[in-house]
Tab-separated table of C-alpha atoms in Angstrom:
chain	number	residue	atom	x	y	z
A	2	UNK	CA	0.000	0.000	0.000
A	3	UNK	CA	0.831	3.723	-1.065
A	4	UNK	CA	0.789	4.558	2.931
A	5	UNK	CA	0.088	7.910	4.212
A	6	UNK	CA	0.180	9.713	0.288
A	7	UNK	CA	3.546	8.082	-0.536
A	8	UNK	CA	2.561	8.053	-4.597
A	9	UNK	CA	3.604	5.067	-6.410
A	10	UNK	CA	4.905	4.771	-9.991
A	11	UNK	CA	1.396	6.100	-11.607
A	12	UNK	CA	1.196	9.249	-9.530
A	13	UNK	CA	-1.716	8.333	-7.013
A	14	UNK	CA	-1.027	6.703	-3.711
A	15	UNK	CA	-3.703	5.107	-1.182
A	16	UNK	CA	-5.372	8.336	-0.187
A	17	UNK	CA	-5.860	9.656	-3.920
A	18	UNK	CA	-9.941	9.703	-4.504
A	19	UNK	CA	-11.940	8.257	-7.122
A	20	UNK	CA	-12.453	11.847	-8.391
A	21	UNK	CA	-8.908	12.595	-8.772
A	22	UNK	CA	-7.743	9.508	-10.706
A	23	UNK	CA	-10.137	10.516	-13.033
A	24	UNK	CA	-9.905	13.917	-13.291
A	25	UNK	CA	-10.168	15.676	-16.525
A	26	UNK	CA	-11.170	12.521	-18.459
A	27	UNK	CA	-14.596	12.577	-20.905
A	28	UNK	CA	-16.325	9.396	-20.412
A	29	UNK	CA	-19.117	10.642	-22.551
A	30	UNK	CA	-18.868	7.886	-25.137
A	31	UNK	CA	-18.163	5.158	-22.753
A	32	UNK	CA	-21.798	3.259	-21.534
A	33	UNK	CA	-20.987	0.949	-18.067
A	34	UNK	CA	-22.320	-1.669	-16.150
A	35	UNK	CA	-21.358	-1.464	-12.744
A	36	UNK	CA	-22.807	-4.603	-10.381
A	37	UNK	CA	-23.381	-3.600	-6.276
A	38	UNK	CA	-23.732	-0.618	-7.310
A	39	UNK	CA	-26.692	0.715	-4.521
A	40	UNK	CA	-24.089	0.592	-1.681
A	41	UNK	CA	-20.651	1.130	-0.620
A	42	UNK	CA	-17.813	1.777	-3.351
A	43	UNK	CA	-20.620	0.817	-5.537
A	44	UNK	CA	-22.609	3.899	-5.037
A	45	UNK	CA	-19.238	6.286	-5.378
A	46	UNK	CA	-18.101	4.293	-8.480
A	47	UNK	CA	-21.322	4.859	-10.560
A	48	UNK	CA	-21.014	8.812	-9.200
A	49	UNK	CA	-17.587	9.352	-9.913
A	50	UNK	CA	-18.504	7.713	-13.519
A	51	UNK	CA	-21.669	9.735	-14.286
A	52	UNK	CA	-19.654	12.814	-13.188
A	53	UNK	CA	-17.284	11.789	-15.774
A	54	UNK	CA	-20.091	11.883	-18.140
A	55	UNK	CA	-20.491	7.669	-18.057
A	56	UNK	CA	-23.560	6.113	-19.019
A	57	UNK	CA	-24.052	4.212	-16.051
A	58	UNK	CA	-26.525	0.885	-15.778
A	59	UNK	CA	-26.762	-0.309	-11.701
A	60	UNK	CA	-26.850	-3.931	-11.403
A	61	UNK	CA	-28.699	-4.107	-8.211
A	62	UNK	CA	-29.843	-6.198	-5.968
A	63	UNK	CA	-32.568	-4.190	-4.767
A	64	UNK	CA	-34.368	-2.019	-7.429
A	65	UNK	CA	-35.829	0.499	-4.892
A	66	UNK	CA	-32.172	0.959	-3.090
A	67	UNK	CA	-30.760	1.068	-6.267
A	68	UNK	CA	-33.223	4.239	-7.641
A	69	UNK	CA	-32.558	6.484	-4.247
A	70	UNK	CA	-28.893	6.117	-5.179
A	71	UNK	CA	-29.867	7.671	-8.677
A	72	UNK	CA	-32.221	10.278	-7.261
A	73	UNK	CA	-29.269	11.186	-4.956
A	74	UNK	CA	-27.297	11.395	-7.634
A	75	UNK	CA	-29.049	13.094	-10.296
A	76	UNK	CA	-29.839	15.981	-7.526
A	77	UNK	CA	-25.706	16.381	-7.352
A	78	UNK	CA	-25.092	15.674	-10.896
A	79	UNK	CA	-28.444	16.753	-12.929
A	80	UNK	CA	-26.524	15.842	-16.421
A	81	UNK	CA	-26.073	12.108	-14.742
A	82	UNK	CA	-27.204	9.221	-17.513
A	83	UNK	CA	-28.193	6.738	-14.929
A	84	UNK	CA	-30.412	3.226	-15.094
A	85	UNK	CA	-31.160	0.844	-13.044
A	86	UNK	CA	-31.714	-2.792	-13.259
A	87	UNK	CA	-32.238	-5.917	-11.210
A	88	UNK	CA	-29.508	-8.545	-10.550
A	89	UNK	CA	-28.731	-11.064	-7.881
A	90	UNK	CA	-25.727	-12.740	-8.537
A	91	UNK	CA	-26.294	-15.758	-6.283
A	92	UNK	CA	-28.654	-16.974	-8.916
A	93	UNK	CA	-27.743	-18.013	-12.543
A	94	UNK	CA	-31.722	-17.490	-13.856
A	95	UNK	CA	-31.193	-13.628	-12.787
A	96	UNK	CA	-28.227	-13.069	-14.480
A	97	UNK	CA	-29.106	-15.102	-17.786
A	98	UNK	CA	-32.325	-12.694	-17.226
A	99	UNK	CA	-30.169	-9.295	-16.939
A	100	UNK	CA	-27.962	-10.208	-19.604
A	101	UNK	CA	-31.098	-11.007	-21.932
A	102	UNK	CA	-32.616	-7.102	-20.851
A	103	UNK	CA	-29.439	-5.928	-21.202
A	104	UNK	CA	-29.154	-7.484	-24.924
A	105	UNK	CA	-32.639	-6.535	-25.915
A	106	UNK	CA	-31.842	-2.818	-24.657
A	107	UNK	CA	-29.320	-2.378	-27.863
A	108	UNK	CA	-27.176	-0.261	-25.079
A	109	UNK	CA	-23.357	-0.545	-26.255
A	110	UNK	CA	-20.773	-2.212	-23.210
A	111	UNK	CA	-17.276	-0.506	-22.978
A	112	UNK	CA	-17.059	-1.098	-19.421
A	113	UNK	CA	-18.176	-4.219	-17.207
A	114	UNK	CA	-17.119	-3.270	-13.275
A	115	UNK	CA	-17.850	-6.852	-11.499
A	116	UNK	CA	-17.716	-5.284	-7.832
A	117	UNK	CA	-20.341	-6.810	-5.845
A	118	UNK	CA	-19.736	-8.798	-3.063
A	119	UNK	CA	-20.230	-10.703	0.502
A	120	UNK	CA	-18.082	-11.284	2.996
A	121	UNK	CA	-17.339	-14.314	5.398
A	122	UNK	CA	-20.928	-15.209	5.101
A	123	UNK	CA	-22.065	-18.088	7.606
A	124	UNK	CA	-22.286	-21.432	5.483
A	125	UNK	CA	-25.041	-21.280	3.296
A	126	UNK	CA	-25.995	-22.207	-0.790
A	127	UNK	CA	-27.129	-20.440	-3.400
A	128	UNK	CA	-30.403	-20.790	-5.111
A	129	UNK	CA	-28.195	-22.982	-7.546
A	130	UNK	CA	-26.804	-25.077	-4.315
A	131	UNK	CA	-23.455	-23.461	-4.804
A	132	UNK	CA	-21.696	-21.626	-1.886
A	133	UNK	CA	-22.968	-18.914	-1.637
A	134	UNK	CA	-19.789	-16.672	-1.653
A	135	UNK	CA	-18.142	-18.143	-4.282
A	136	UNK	CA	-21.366	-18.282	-6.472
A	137	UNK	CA	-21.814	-14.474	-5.439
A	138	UNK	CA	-18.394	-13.321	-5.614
A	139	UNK	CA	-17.132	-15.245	-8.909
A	140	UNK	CA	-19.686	-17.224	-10.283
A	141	UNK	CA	-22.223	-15.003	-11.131
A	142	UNK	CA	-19.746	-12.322	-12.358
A	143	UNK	CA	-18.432	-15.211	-14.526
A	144	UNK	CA	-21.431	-15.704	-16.047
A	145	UNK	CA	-22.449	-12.080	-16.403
A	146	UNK	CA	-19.237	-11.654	-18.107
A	147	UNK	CA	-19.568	-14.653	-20.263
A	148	UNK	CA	-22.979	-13.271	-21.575
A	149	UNK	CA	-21.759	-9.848	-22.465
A	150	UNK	CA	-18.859	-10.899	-23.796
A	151	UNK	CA	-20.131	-10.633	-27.564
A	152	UNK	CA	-22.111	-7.086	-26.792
A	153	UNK	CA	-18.536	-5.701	-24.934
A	154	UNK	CA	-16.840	-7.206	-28.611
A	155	UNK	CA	-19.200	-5.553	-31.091
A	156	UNK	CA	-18.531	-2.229	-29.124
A	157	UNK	CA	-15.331	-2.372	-29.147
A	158	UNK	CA	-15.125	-2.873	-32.598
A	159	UNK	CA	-17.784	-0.339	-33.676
A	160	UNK	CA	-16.889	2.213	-31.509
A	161	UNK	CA	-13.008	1.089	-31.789
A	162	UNK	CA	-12.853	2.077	-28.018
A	163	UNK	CA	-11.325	-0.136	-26.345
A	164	UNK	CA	-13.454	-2.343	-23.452
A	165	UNK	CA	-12.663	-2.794	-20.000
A	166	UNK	CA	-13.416	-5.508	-17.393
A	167	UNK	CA	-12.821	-5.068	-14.113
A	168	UNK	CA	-13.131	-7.554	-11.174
A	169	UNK	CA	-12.675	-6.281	-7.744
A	170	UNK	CA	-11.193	-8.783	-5.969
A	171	UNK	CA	-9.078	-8.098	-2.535
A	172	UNK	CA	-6.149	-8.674	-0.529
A	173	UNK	CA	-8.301	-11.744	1.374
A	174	UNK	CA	-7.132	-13.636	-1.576
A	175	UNK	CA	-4.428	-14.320	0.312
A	176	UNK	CA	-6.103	-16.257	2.919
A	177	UNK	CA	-7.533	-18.627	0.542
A	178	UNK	CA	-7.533	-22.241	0.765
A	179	UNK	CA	-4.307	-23.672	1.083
A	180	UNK	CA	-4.696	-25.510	-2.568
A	181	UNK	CA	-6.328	-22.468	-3.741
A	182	UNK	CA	-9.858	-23.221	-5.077
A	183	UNK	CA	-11.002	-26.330	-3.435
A	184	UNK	CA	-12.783	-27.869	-6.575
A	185	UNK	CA	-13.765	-31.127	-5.274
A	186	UNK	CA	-15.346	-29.432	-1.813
A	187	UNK	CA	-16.499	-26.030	-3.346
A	188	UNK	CA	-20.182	-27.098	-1.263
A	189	UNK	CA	-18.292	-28.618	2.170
A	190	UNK	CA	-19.713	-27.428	4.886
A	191	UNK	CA	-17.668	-29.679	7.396
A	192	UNK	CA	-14.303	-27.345	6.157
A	193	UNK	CA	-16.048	-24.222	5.713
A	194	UNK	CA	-14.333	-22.048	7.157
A	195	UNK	CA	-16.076	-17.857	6.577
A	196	UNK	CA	-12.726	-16.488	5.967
A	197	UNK	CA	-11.044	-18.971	3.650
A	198	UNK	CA	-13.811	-18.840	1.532
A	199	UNK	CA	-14.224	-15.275	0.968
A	200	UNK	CA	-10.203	-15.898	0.099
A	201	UNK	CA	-11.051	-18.752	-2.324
A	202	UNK	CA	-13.682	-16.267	-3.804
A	203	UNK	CA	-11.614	-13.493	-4.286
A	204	UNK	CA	-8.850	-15.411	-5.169
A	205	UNK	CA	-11.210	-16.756	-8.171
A	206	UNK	CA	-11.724	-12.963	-9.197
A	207	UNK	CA	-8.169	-12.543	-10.064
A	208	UNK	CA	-7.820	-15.847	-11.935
A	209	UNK	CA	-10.950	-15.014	-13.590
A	210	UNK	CA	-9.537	-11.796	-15.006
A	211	UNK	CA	-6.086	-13.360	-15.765
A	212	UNK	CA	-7.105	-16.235	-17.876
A	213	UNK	CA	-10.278	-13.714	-19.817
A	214	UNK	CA	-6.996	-11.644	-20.603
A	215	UNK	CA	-5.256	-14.029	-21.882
A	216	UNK	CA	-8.358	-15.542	-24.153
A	217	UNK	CA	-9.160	-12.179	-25.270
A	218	UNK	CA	-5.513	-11.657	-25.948
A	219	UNK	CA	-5.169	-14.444	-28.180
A	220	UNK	CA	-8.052	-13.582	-30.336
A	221	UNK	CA	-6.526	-10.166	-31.137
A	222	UNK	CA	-9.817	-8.451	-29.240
A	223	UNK	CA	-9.821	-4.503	-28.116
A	224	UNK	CA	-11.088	-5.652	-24.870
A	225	UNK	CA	-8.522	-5.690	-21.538
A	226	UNK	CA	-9.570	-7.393	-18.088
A	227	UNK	CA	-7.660	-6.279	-14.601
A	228	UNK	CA	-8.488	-7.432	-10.756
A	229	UNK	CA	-7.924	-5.134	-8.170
A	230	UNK	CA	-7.777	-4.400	-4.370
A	231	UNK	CA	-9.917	-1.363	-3.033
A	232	UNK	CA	-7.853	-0.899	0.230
A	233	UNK	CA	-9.402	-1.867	3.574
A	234	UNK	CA	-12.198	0.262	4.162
A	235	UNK	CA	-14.467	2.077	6.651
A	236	UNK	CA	-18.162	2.449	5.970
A	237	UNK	CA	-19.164	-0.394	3.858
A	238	UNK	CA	-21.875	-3.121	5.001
A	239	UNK	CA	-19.678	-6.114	3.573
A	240	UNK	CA	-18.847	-6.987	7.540
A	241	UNK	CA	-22.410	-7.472	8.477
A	242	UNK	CA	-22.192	-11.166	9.322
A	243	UNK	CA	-19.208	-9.951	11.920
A	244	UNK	CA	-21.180	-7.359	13.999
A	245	UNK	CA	-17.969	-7.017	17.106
A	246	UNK	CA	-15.685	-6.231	13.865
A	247	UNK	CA	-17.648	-4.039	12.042
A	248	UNK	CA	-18.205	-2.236	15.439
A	249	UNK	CA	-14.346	-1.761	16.368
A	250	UNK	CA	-13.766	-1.031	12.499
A	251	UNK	CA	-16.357	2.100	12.830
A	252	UNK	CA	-14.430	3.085	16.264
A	253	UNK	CA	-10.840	3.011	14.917
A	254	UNK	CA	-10.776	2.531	10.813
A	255	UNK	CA	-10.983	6.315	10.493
A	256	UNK	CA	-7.478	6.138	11.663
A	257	UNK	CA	-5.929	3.334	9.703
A	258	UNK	CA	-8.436	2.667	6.628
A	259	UNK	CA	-9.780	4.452	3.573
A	260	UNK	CA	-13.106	6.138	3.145
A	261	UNK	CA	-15.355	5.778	0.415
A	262	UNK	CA	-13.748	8.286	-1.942
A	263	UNK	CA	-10.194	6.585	-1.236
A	264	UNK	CA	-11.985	3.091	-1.997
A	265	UNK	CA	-13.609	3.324	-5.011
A	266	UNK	CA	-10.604	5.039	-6.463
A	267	UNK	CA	-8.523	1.838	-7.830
A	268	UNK	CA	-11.691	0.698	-9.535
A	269	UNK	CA	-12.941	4.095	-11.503
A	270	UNK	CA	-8.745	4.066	-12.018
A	271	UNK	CA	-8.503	0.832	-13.767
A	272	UNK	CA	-11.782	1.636	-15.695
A	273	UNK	CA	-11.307	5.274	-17.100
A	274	UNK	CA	-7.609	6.189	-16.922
A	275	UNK	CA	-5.371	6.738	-20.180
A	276	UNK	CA	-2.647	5.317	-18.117
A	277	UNK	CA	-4.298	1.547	-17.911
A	278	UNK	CA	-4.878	1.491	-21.870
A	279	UNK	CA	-3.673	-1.933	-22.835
A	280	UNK	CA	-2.764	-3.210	-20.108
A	281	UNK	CA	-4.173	-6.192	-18.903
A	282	UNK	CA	-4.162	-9.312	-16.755
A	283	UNK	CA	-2.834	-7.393	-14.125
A	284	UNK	CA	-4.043	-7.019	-10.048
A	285	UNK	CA	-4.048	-3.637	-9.339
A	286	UNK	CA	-4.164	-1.955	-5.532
A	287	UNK	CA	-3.738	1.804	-4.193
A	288	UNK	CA	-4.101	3.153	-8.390
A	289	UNK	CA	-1.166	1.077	-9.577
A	290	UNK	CA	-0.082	-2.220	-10.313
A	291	UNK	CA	0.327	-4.665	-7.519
A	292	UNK	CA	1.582	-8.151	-6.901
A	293	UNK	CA	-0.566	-10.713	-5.772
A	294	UNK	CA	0.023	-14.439	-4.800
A	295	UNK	CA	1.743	-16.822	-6.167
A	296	UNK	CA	-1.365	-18.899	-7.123
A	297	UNK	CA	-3.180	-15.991	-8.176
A	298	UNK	CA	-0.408	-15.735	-11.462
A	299	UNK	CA	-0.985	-19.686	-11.397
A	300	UNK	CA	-1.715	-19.777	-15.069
A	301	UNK	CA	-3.000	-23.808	-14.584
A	302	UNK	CA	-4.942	-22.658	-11.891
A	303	UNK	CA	-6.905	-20.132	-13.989
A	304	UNK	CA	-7.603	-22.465	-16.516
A	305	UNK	CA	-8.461	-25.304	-14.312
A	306	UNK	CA	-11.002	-22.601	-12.529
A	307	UNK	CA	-12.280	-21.222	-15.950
A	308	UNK	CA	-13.380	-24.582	-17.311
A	309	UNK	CA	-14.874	-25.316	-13.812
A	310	UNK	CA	-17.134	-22.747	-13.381
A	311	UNK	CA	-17.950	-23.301	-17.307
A	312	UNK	CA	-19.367	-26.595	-15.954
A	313	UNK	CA	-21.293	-25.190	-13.039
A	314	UNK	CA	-22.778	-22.359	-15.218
A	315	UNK	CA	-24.100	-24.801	-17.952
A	316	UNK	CA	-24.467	-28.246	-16.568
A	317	UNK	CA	-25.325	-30.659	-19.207
């Protein structure tokens, strides 16, 4: 981490803001889809992007959350292009339904931010019988991905802008797993463990990214996909299953962790700045280029987790 303003290679440092990464760039011909976006760095990532001049689509949850945060918005910002539209990732038929709307809206793609997310969740499945933080966290952006994937191309290529997919992932990819992704016990309840498998699940984002950048590499498409770390932040309802943590985070984070601004930075970085223009495959943390694990540049790994979750998302 770029502690304390210390600015790293790209100019920004932990405490630069998700207005000031961007600053000065014209989104205006860019059209996003940005996933969580009706809370936390969700909510500051669509702003900062419809400031920028972003068509922005929420992928909420929660339809009604997900309109205050455009009324809010549009009050700031009265030039905002802003829509909302229902998603829960923890279930395949929603996304295969979003991604169908989505399609049938003729809207171009240039940008696909995957950032929604749980946390150390008690043990439970998805309406698919999947855990759920690894069908929340990876899964369904895996599949939302998958389904866009031809509407990101054709803009691309029409527009000849170049597409950007962005996972946010996080430093609890660390604490995976110790083989990584446990494919044979992805539903194991006896070995669940809350932290681990938030790990496992974020550990899948940055594979996820890696091996899409090196498919879309190969077939010579405009399109680049990154992983990143927001920081550790204060203010965000991702520790609600740890109410003692969240508690003591409130009490002393405004002392050691990033706000809201500070947090969405990395993301609205990776999606809008000149600087990240063909780079990708990367995991990016503070607004520049990080290194993650070792398994997470496991190049078997990725593909042994890409044609995985291609079986879980269309079992024969």
């Amino acid at each position: 981490m770029w502690i304390f303003g210390w600015k790293g290679p790209s100019g920004f440092s932990a405490s630069s803001t998700a207005e000031e990464v961007t600053q000065g760039i014209d989104g205006s011909a860019l059209t996003a889809i940005v996933t969580g976006a009706s809370s936390g760095i969700g909510v500051e990532t669509t702003r900062v992007l419809a400031l920028r001049g972003v068509h922005v689509v929420m992928a909420v949850r929660n339809a009604d959350a997900g309109q205050n945060v455009k009324e809010s918005i549009l009050k700031e910002i009265p030039s905002a292009k802003i829509d909302v539209m229902e998603l829960d990732l923890s279930s395949m038929a929603s996304v295969r339904k979003f991604a169908s709307q989505y399609q049938s809206s003729n809207l171009p793609l240039n940008l696909l931010i995957n950032n929604a997310g749980v946390m150390a969740s008690p043990f439970m499945l998805s309406q698919d019988k999947i855990e759920l933080q690894f069908a929340t966290n990876h899964l369904g952006h895996f599949l939302l991905t998958d389904l866009l994937l031809e509407t990101m191309k054709r803009t691309a290529r029409e527009s000849d802008i170049e597409g950007r997919i962005v996972n946010v992932s996080s430093e609890g990819h660390r604490i995976a797993y110790s083989e990584g992704i446990r494919f044979d016990k992805i539903n194991d309840e006896s070995g669940y463990y809350t932290w681990y498998a938030y790990g496992q699940s974020k550990l899948a984002n940055i594979l996820h990214a890696k091996e899409l950048a090196r498919r879309l590499k190969e077939e010579g498409v405009e399109i680049t996909a990154n992983s990143l770390h927001p920081g550790a932040i204060i203010s965000t309802n991702l520790m609600r299953h740890h109410g003692l943590i969240n508690t003591v985070g409130q009490m002393l984070g405004k002392y050691f962790l990033k706000n809201i601004p500070q947090g969405a930075a990395t993301t609205c970085y990776v999606a809008l700045n000149p600087q990240v223009k063909g780079v990708s495959g990367e995991y990016f943390l503070d607004s520049n280029i990080g290194n993650p694990s070792a398994k997470a540049k496991d190049a078997d790994l990725a593909k042994k987790l890409w044609d995985f979750s291609c079986t879980l998302t269309n079992p024969k």
